Every structure is written in structure tokens, then in C-alpha cells.
XYZ file of C-alpha atoms in Angstrom:
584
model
C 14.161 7.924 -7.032
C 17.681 7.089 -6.533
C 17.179 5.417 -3.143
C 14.583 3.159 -4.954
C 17.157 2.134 -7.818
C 18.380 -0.608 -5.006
C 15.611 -2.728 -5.964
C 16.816 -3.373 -9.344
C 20.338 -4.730 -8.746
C 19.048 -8.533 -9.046
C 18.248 -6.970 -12.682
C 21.346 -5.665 -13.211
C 22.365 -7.838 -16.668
C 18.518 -7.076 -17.934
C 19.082 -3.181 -17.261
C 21.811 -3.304 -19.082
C 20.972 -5.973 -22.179
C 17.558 -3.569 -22.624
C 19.574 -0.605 -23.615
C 22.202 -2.364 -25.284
C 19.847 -4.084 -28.138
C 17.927 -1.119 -28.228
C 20.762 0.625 -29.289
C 21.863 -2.142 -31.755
C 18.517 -1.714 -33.058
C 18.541 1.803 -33.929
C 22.190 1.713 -35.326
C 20.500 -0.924 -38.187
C 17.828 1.933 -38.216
C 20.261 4.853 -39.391
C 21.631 3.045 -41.767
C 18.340 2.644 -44.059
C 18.223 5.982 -44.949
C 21.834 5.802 -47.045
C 20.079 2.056 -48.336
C 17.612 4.371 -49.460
C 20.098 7.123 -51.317
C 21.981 4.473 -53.026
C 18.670 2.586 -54.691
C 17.622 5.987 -55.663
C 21.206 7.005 -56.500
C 21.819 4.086 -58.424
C 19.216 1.591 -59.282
C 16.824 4.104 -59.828
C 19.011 6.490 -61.704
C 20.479 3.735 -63.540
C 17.251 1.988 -63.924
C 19.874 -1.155 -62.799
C 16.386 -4.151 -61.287
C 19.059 -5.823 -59.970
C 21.109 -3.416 -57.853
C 17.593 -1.819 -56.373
C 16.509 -5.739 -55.570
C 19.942 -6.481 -54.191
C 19.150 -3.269 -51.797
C 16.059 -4.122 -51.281
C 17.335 -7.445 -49.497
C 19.350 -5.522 -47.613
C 16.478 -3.358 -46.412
C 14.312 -6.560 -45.292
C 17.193 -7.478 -43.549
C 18.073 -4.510 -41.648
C 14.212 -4.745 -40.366
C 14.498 -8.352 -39.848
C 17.392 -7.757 -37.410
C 16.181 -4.505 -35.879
C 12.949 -6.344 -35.325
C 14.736 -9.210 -33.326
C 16.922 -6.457 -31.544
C 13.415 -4.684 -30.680
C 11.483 -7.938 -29.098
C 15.091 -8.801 -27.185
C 15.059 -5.682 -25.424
C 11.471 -5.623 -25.048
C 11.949 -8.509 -23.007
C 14.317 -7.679 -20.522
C 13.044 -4.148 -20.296
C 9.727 -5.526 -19.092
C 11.183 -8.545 -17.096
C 13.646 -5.453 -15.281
C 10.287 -3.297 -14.887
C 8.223 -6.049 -13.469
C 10.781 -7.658 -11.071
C 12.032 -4.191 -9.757
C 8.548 -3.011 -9.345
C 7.602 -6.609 -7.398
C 10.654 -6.300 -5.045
C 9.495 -2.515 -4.236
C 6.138 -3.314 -3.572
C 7.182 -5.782 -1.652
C 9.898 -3.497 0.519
C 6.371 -1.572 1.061
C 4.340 -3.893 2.158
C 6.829 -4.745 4.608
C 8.002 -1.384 5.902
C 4.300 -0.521 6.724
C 3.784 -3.671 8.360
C 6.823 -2.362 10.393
C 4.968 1.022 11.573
C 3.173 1.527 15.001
C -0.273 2.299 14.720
C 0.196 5.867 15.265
C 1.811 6.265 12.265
C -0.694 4.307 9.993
C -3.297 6.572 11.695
C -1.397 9.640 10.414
C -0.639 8.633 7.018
C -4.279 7.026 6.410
C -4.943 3.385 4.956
C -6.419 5.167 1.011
C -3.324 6.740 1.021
C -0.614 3.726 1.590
C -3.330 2.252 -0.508
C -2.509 4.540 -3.399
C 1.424 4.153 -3.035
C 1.110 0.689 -3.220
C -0.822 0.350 -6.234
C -1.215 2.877 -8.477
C 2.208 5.026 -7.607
C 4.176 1.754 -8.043
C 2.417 1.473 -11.267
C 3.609 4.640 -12.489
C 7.241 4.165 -11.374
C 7.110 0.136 -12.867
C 6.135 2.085 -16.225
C 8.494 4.863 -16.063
C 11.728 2.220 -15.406
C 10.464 0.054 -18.828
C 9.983 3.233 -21.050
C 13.640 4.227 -19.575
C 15.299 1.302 -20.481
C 13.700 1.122 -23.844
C 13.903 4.528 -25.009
C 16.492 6.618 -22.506
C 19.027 6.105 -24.671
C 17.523 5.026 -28.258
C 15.928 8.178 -28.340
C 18.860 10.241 -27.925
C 20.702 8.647 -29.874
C 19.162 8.031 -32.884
C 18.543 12.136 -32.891
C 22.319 12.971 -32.239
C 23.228 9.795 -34.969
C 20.783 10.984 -37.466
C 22.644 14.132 -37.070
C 25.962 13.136 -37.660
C 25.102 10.791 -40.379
C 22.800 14.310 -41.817
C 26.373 15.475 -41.844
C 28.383 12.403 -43.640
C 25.529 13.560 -46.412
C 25.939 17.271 -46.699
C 27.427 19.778 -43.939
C 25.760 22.871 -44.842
C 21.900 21.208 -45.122
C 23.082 19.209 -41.651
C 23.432 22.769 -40.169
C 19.454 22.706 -40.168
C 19.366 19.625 -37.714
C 21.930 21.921 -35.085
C 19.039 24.482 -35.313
C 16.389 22.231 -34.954
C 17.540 19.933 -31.769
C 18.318 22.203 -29.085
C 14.897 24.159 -30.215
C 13.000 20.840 -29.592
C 14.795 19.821 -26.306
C 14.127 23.738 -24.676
C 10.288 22.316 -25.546
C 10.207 19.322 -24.331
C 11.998 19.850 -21.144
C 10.225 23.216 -20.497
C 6.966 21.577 -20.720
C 8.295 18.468 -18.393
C 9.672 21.227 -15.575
C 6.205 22.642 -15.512
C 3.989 19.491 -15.655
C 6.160 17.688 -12.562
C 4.485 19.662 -9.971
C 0.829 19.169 -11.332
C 0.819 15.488 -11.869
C 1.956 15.363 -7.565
C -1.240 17.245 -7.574
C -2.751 14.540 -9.837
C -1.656 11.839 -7.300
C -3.136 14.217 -4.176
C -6.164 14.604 -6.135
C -6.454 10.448 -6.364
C -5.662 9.741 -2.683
C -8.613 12.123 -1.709
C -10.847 10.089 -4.241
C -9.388 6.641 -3.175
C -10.276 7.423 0.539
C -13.692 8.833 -0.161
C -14.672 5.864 -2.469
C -13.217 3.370 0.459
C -15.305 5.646 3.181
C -18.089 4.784 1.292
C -17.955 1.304 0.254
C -17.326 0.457 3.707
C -19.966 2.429 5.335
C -22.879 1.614 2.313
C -25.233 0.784 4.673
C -25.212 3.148 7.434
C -25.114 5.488 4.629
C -28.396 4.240 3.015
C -29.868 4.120 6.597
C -29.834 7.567 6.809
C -30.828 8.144 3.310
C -27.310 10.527 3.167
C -27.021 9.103 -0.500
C -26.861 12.311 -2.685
C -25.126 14.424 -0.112
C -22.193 11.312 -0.407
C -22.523 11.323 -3.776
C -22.213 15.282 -4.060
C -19.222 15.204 -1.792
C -17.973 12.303 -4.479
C -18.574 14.320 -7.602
C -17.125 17.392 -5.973
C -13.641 15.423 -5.662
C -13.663 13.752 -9.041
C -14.769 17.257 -10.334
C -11.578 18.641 -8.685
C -9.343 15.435 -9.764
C -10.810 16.194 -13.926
C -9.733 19.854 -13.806
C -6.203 18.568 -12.601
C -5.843 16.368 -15.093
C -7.275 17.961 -17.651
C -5.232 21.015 -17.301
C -1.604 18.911 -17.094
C -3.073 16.791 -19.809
C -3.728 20.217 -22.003
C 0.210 21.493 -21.435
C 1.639 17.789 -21.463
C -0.655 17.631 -24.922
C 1.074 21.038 -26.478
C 3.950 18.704 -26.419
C 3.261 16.792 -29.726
C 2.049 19.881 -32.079
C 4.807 22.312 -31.295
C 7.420 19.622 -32.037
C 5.600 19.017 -35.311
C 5.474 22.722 -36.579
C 9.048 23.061 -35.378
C 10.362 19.449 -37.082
C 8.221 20.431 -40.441
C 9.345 24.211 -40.503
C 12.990 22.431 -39.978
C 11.544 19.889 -43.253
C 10.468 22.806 -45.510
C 13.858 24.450 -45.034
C 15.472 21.509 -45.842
C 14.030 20.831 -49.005
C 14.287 24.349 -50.237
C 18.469 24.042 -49.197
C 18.308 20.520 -50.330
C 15.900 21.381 -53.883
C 18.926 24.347 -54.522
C 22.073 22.475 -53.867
C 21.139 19.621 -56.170
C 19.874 22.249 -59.031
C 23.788 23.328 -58.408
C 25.166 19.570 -58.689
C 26.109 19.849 -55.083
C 24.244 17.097 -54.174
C 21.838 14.326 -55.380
C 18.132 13.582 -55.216
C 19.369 10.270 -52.903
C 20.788 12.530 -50.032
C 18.049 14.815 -49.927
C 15.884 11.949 -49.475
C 18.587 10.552 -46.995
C 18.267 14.243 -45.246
C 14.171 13.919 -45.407
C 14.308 10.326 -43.600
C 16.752 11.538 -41.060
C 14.553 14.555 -39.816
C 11.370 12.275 -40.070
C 13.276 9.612 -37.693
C 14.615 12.629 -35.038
C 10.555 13.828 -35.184
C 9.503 10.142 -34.345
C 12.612 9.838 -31.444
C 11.201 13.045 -30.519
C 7.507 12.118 -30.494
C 8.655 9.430 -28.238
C 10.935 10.920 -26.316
C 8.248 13.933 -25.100
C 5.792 11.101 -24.263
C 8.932 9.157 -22.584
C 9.836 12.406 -20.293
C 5.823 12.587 -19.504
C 5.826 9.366 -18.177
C 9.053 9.888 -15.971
C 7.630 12.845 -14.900
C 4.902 10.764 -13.282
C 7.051 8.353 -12.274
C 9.772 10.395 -10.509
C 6.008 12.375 -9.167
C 5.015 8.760 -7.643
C 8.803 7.890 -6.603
C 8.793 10.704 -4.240
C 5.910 10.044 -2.654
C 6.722 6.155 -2.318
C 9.855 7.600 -0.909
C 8.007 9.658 2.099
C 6.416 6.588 3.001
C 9.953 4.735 3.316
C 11.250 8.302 5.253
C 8.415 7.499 7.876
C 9.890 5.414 10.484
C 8.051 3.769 13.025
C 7.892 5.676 16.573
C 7.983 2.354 18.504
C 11.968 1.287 19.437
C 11.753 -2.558 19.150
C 13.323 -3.817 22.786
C 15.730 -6.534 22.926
C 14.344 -9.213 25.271
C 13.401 -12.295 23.242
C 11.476 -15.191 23.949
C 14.083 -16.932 25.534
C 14.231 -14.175 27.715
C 10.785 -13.490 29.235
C 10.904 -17.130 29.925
C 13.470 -16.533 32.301
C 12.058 -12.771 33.722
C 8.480 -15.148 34.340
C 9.599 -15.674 37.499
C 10.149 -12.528 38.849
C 6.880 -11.897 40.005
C 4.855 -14.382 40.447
C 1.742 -12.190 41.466
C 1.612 -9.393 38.772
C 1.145 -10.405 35.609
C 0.250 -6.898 34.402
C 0.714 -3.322 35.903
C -0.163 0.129 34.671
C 1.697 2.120 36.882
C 0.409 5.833 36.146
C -0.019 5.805 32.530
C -1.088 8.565 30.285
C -1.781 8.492 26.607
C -1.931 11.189 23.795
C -3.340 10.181 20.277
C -0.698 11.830 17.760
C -2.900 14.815 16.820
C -4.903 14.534 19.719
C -4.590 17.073 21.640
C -5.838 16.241 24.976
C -4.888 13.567 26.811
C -6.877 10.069 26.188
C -5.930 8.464 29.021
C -4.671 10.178 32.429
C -3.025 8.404 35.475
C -4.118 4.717 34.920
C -3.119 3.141 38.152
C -3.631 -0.504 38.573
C -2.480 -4.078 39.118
C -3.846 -7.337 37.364
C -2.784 -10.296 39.042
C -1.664 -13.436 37.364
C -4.305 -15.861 36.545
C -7.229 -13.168 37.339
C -9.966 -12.475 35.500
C -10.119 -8.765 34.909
C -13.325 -6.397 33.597
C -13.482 -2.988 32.358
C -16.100 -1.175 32.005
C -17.284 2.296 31.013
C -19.144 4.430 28.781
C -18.783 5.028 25.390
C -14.761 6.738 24.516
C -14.082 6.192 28.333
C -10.760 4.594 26.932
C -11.080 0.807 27.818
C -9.544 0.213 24.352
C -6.810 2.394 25.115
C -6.238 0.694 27.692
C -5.754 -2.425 26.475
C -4.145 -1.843 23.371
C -1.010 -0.427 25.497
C -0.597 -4.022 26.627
C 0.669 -5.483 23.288
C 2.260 -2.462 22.157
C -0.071 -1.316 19.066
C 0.319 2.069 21.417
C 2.985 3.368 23.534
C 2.018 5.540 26.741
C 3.180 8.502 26.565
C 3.815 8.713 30.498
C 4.256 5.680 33.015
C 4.595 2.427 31.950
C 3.040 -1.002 31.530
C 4.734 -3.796 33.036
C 3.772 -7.550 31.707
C 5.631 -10.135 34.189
C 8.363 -7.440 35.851
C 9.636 -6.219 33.102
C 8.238 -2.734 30.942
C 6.824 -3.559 27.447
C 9.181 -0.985 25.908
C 12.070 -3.963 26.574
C 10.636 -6.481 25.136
C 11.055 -7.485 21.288
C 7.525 -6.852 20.015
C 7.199 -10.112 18.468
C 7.882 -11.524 21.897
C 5.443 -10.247 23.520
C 2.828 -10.717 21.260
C 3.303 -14.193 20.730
C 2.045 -14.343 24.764
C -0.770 -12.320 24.593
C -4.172 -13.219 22.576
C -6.203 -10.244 21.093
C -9.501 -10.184 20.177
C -10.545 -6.754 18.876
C -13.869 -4.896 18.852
C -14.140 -5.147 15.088
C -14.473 -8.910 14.300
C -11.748 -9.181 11.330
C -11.827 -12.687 9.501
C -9.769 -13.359 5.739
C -10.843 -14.884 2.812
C -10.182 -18.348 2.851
C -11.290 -21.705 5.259
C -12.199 -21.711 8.770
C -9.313 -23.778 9.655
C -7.435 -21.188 7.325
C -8.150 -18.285 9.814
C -7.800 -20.233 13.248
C -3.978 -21.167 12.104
C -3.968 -17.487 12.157
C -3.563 -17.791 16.160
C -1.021 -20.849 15.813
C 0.314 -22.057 12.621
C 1.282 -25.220 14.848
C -1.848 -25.914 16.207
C -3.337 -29.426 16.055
C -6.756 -30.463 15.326
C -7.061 -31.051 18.611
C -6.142 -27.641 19.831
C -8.841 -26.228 17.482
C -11.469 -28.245 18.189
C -10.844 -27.284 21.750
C -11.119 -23.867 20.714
C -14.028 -23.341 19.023
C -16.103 -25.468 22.120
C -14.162 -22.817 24.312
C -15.688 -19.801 22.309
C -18.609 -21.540 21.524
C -18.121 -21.875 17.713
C -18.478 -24.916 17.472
C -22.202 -25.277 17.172
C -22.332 -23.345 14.258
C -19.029 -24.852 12.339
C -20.621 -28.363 12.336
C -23.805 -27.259 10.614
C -21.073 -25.844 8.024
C -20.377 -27.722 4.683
C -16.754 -28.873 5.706
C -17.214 -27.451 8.558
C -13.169 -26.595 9.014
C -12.771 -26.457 5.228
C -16.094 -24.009 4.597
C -14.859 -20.696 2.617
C -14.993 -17.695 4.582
C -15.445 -14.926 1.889
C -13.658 -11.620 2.259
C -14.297 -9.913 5.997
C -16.456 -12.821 6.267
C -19.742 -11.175 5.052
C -21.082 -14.974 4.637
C -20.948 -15.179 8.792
C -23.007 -13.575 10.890
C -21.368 -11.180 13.387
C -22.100 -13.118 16.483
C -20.712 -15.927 14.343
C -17.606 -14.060 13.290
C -17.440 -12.512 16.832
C -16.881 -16.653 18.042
C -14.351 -17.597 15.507
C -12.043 -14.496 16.377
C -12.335 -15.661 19.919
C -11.520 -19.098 18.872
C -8.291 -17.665 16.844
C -6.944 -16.041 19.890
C -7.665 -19.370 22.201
C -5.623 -21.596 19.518
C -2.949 -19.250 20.396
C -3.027 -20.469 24.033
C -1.684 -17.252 25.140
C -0.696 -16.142 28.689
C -2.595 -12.842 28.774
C -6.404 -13.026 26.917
C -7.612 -9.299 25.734
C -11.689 -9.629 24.361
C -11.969 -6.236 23.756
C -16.047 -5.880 23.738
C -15.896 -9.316 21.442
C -18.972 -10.833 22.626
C -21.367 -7.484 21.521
C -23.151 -9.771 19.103
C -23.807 -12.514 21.182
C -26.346 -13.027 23.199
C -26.404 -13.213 27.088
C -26.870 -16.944 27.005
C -23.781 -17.441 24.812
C -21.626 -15.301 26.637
C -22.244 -16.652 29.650
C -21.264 -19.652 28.214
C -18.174 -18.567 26.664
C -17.359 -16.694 29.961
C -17.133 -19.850 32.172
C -15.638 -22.434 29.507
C -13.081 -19.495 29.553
C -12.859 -19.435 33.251
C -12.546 -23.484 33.143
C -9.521 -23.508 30.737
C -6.760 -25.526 31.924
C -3.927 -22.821 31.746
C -3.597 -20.082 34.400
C -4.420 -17.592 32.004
C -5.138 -13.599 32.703
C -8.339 -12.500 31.070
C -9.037 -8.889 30.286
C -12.948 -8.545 29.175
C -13.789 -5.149 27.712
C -17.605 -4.884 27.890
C -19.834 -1.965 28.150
C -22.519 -5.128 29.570
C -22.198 -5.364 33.139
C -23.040 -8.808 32.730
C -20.160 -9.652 31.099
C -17.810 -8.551 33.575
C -19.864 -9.034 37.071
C -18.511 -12.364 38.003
C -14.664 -10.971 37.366
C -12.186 -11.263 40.100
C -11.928 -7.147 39.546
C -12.967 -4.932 37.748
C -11.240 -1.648 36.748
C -14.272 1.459 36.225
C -13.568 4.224 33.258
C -14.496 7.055 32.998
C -13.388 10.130 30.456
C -9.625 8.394 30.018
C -9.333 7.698 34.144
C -9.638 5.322 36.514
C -12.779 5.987 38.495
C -13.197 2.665 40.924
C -11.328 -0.247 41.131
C -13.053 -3.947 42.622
C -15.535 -6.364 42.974
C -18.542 -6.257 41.456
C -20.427 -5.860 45.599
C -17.990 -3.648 46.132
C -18.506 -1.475 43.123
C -22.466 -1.511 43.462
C -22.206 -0.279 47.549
C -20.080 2.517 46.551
C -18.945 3.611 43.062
C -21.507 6.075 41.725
C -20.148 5.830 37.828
C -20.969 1.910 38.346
C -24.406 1.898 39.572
C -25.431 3.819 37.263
C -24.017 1.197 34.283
C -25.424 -1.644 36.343
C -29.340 0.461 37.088
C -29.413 1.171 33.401
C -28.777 -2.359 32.205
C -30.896 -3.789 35.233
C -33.683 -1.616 36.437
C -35.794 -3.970 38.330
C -32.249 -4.617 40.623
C -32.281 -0.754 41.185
C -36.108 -1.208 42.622
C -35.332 -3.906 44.655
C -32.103 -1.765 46.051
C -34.494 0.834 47.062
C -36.544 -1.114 48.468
């Protein structure tokens, strides 16, 4: 928790105002009890209207002032809370941005899911409560105890019983309930990443009619989440009644001590009364103090695991070669504009390797295919290029210089990526193009979408740039969404194009299309095409075969067919009446 306090030093004068009018509040608080003894005393006693109204003014305007004190602090204990809990969600946000894929693969997206929302929650509730009642709470027990004392010492000897009995209670029960509620929180992510499994996959799920076994499997984990809770909720729970029978054993004794030592003219009926309201406020600090420690038991439960996610650092070094930089390195070579020169990669976890010995040059300019069967590794291939993974052996070279020494930014800002999974935001078309380049003119995205072949589509659009995409564009089609993703990476105008299997959805028609207004942009741009169609990648300047994580042919699509066996049969299977004519 303590390396999460940073994020509340902009709140510094709230954090401490909170506290301070809480405590202003509860002093006016102590003092109604002796109000109390003295109209009783007194104006009762005496049977003196005036004196007992006179006090009762006072009274209203103890609670008129503690009131004020209360909604003060109320305020800057919540604007403290709210702000410290923004600026951590924030720090997050941004420190997972900051991680390499491997390690968002590790940790899991339900989980950093969880952290973000619900565990920030916790610890944005636990830091109000603490300013509010951290110190109130204590010390209206320990005042009510010395004023118990100002009343009567031998009847205050009751109270020095009473509150260490209660705080071996309360803090017993919070030592044992920390460790469950992390369970709690365990529990939740399991839940939170089964519900998002689901959700996401609801239609493959009702294709195979695997409804009740998911929802089973569901029930199982929500069974196993209501146990948790309801056993830390059944000790956290024993809180409240054993404070009560130990505050009103503490109350019985004191009115038998109290009932005696006024029969013996020790005392009056005032201070016993005084005595009665001071126990009655330590069981209500008391009340609120066990339900205080419950929630900072959650809290400091979901600060530690915020705080694993901020001890996870990323396992990509960030090179120093800026842009200015690789404008200057461009030069170096003017032939290779990529190289793989014997790469391997291991998945963290993996095991095996994914991808062994990757040997091969793209030229600047070309237009490069890969092809291979299904977990060949094409996409591990390409991802190494902008960094999303770093090869474990070897290295990939983009214009001379390794992608380890570049600054990641850099590099990405030259290369386009269009991944398998067509990913569009909620908001307008124009919206998500800017995506590519925030700078980009109307005339850069109109060029665009003819380039990916878009544009047929957006002008039937209401708006056409300005039509609302809804979230993961579920109002688009996916040959449709497939287009615009390929028009966001064109706006970019990047130096090195990656469609990583991008045109799946479209038909050969359209692709073929797409493929040559590609070809006929004006830049020398290098084009990587990931494609399990041969197709798509026949006409490419080369084309690099997979197969089971290694190269197994590099060349041209003639030279493939004579004599690469893992090739022909792609190209047969996709064009059988070629294979007959072959034989024949």
C-alpha cells in the first residue's frame, strides 16, 4: 500500500483537512454527554425550565456545528478518495500499456481487468473510510475514556477493561479475514475471465449447443466464489455481536457500580448517565471502527495485488534510436529493408520452440507472401517486426540496424499493421482512420479507403466519414471491417505494410483489387501479406513457405510450384483443376 500512497500527494491539504474536522467534530461530540449531566444535574433536579432550555440550545448547537464539521470532512475525504483513486487508475492504465505482449499474455486481460476496476474500487473506499474514521474512531473511544474519568475514576476503571478486550476482537478477526478476502479477489478474477470467455465466444458456443456444460462450468465458479464469501462474511459478521455482548456486559457493570456509588452520595444520577452515553458512543466508534478495519482489510487485500501488477515490468528494453535517427541509418542499406537472420522464438510458457532458424531477406520496396498451414507461425513471424515479440535467438534487422535499438515508438510509427482479428472502436469512421495518422488530411483518407477498397461501402453510409461505428464494430460486416483496418494502416503511409491474413473475409474479386491498388501506391513501400490463400500471395515478388515454426522454401511463385513439395500441396488444394492440368 505504501508505494501507492504517492498518488495522493496532489491531495495532500484534503488528507489532512478530512481528519482534522472529523476530529473537531467528535470533540463537540464528547462534550454532550456532560450537557447532558448538568440538565439532569440541575434543571432537572432543580426543576429550573430555564437552565434545561438554556442547555438545550447548547445541545442544538453542538449538533449544528458537528454537523457542519461532518459534511466538511465528508467532502474532502471523498474529493482525496476519488482523485487518488483516478490518478492510480490512471498510473495502471499506463503501466500496462507499457508491457510487451508476453507479459499481458501471462497475467491475462480478466485479470488486469479486475485490478483496474473492482480492486481500485476497494482501495478508493478503503482511503475515504480512513480519512473519515482512522482517527475519529480512536479517538472518541480513548476521549470518552478520559472524560469517563473527569466523571468518576473508579466506574472509568470499567472502560480500561472494556477497550483492550474489544480491540484483541476486532483485530483478531481482521488478521484472520485478510487472507480470505485475497481469496475473494482470486475467486472474482476466475469469474471475470469465464464470464468474458463467454460473452465473447456466445456464438460459437451456441453453435455447438455447449450451453449447459458453459453454464455448469459458470455455476461451478460462482458456487466456489459464494462459499468464499460467505465464509469471510460469517467471521467478518461475528464482528458486530461479540462487541455488543462485550460493550453491554461492560453497560450492566456500570450501572450496578454507577446505581451503588450514587446510593452512597458518591456520585449523581447526571454522571451515571454521562458514564452510560460515553460507553454507548465507544460501542458506536467501535461498531464503526470493526466495519472500518473490514474494509481496509479489503483494501490493503486489493492494494497488493494492484501492487504485483506495478512489480511486473515489461521484458522488452526500449532502444535509444529515435526518429531522427533511423532517418539517418535509412541509408545504410539501400537493398534490405528487412532481415531475419536465424531467428528463434519461445512463447513464455511455451515450451517448445515456435519458431526455429528463420533465415531470410525482404528487399526494400518488395512485395513479400507467407504462406503456410494453420500454427505454421506466419504471425510469429511478423509480429517480431514491430516488436509486440522479441526473438529469443537471432535478430531482425529493419533498414541495418536490429529492432532491439530502436525506440519502440520509432519504429512503429514506420511500419503499418493490420492484424488477423479486425479490431475497430466505438466512435466515426473518420474517428478510427485518424487512428493510423492523427494528421492525416481528407485527402489522405479518401485515398485510403479507394486503396483498400472501402470506399464503396462508406459512401452508401449515412455520413459516410461521420457514420457511428458501435463497439468492435458489430454494425460492419467483417469483410467491411477487414477494409477499414486496411485503410487505417494505409493513412499511416508507413514504410513497411504487415496484412496479417486481413483480407480472409473478402472475396477473391476484392482482394485482387486491393492487392494491385496496393502494388500501384506511389511510395516504395515493403508489403508483407500473410495469407493461407495462395491467391493472395502468387503474384508476390517472393514468397517465404512455413511450415511447423521453419522456413521450408523460399521464392517465386514458378519456382515454388516446380519444386517445393509443402507448396504444391497449398496451391493443389486451393486449385485442383491446375493439379489435373499439371499431370497432364
Amino acid at each position: 500500500m505504501k508505494s501507492l500512497l504517492k498518488y495522493i500527494k496532489d491531495y495532500k491539504k484534503e488528507s489532512i483537512l478530512a481528519p482534522l474536522f472529523k476530529m473537531l467534530e467528535a470533540s463537540f461530540e464528547l462534550m454532550v454527554p456532560l450537557v447532558m449531566a448538568a440538565i439532569i444535574d440541575n434543571g432537572i433536579a432543580n426543576s429550573d425550565t430555564s437552565y434545561i432550555f438554556q442547555m438545550g440550545a447548547v445541545l442544538v448547537l453542538l449538533a449544528a456545528v458537528g454537523l457542519a464539521s461532518s459534511v466538511t470532512a465528508q467532502y474532502f475525504s471523498a474529493k482525496a478518495a476519488v482523485g487518488f483513486a483516478t490518478k492510480l487508475r490512471n498510473a495502471l492504465f499506463s503501466h500496462i500499456q507499457g508491457l510487451s505482449y508476453t507479459e499481458l499474455d501471462t497475467v491475462g486481460t480478466s485479470t488486469l481487468i479486475t485490478r483496474m476496476t473492482s480492486d481500485v474500487n476497494q482501495i478508493q473506499n478503503g482511503v475515504n473510510l480512513t480519512l473519515r474514521l482512522l482517527l475519529r474512531s480512536p479517538f472518541i473511544v480513548f476521549g470518552a475514556m478520559v472524560m469517563a474519568f473527569t466523571v468518576d475514576v473508579q466506574a472509568a476503571l470499567i472502560f480500561v477493561v472494556t477497550i483492550p478486550l474489544l480491540a484483541v476482537v476486532v483485530f483478531g478477526i481482521m488478521l484472520v479475514s485478510m487472507p480470505l478476502y485475497k481469496k475473494v479477489q482470486a475467486a472474482l478474477d476466475k469469474i471475470l475471465g469465464r464470464t468474458r470467455e463467454n460473452l465473447a465466444g456466445a456464438r460459437v458456443i451456441r453453435a455447438f449447443c455447449n450451453e449447459e456444460s458453459e453454464t455448469a462450468d459458470f455455476e461451478q465458479e460462482n458456487e466456489l466464489l459464494l462459499n468464499t464469501q460467505v465464509f469471510v462474511g460469517k467471521i467478518s459478521a461475528a464482528m458486530n455481536p461479540v462487541t455488543y455482548i462485550i460493550i453491554n456486559i461492560a453497560l450492566v457493570v456500570l450501572l450496578w457500580t454507577g446505581a451503588v456509588r450514587v446510593d452512597n452520595g458518591i456520585i449523581t444520577q447526571g454522571a451515571v448517565v454521562a458514564l452510560v452515553n460515553y460507553m454507548s458512543q465507544i460501542l458506536v466508534e467501535l461498531v464503526k471502527m470493526a466495519n472500518l478495519i473490514i474494509q481496509l482489510t479489503k483494501a490493503l487485500a486489493c492494494a497488493k495485488r494492484v501492487e504485483s501488477i506495478f512489480d511486473i515490468t515489461s521484458s522488452m528494453e526500449n532502444g535509444t534510436l529515435g526518429k531522427n535517427d533511423i532517418k539517418a541509418i535509412k541509408g545504410n542499406d539501400k537493398n534490405a529493408a528487412i532481415i531475419f537472420d536465424h531467428v528463434s522464438l519461445t512463447y513464455s510458457g511455451g515450451g517448445d520452440e515456435s519458431l526455429t532458424d528463420i533465415d531470410f531477406v525482404v528487399k526494400r520496396g518488395e512485395t513479400v507472401g507467407i504462406i503456410g498451414g494453420t500454427g505454421s507461425g506466419k504471425t510469429s513471424v511478423v509480429n517480431l517486426i514491430p516488436r509486440f515479440y522479441d526473438a529469443t535467438k537471432g535478430a531482425v534487422i529493419v533498414n541495418g540496424v536490429s529492432v532491439k535499438d530502436y525506440d519502440i515508438s520509432a519504429l512503429r510509427a514506420k511500419i503499418g499493421v493490420v492484424p488477423q482479428k479486425a479490431v475497430l472502436f466505438k466512435g466515426t469512421i473518420r474517428e478510427n482512420l485518424l487512428w493510423g495518422n492523427e494528421n492525416a488530411s481528407e485527402q489522405d483518407i479518401e485515398d485510403a479507403l479507394r486503396i483498400s477498397q472501402a470506399k464503396e461501402f462508406v459512401d452508401t453510409k449515412d455520413g459516410r466519414l461521420d457514420f457511428m461505428i458501435a463497439q468492435g464494430g458489430k454494425n460492419l460486416s467483417g469483410g467491411q471491417k477487414q477494409r477499414l483496418t486496411i485503410a487505417r494502416a494505409i493513412v499511416r503511409k508507413p514504410e513497411i505494410l504487415i496484412l496479417d491474413d486481413s483480407a480472409s473475409a473478402l472475396d477473391f474479386a476484392t482482394d485482387a483489387k486491393l492487392r494491385a491498388a496496393v502494388k500501384d501506391m506511389e511510395n516504395d513501400m515493403t508489403v508483407i501479406i500473410v495469407s493461407q490463400r495462395a491467391a493472395s500471395i502468387q503474384y508476390a515478388d517472393k514468397i517465404v513457405v512455413m511450415d511447423d515454426g521453419a522456413v521450408a522454401g523460399v521464392g517465386t511463385h514458378e519456382q515454388l510450384l516446380a519444386d517445393n513439395v509443402i507448396y504444391q500441396e497449398i496451391y493443389y488444394s486451393q486449385f485442383p483443376d491446375r493439379k489435373a492440368k499439371a499431370v497432364d
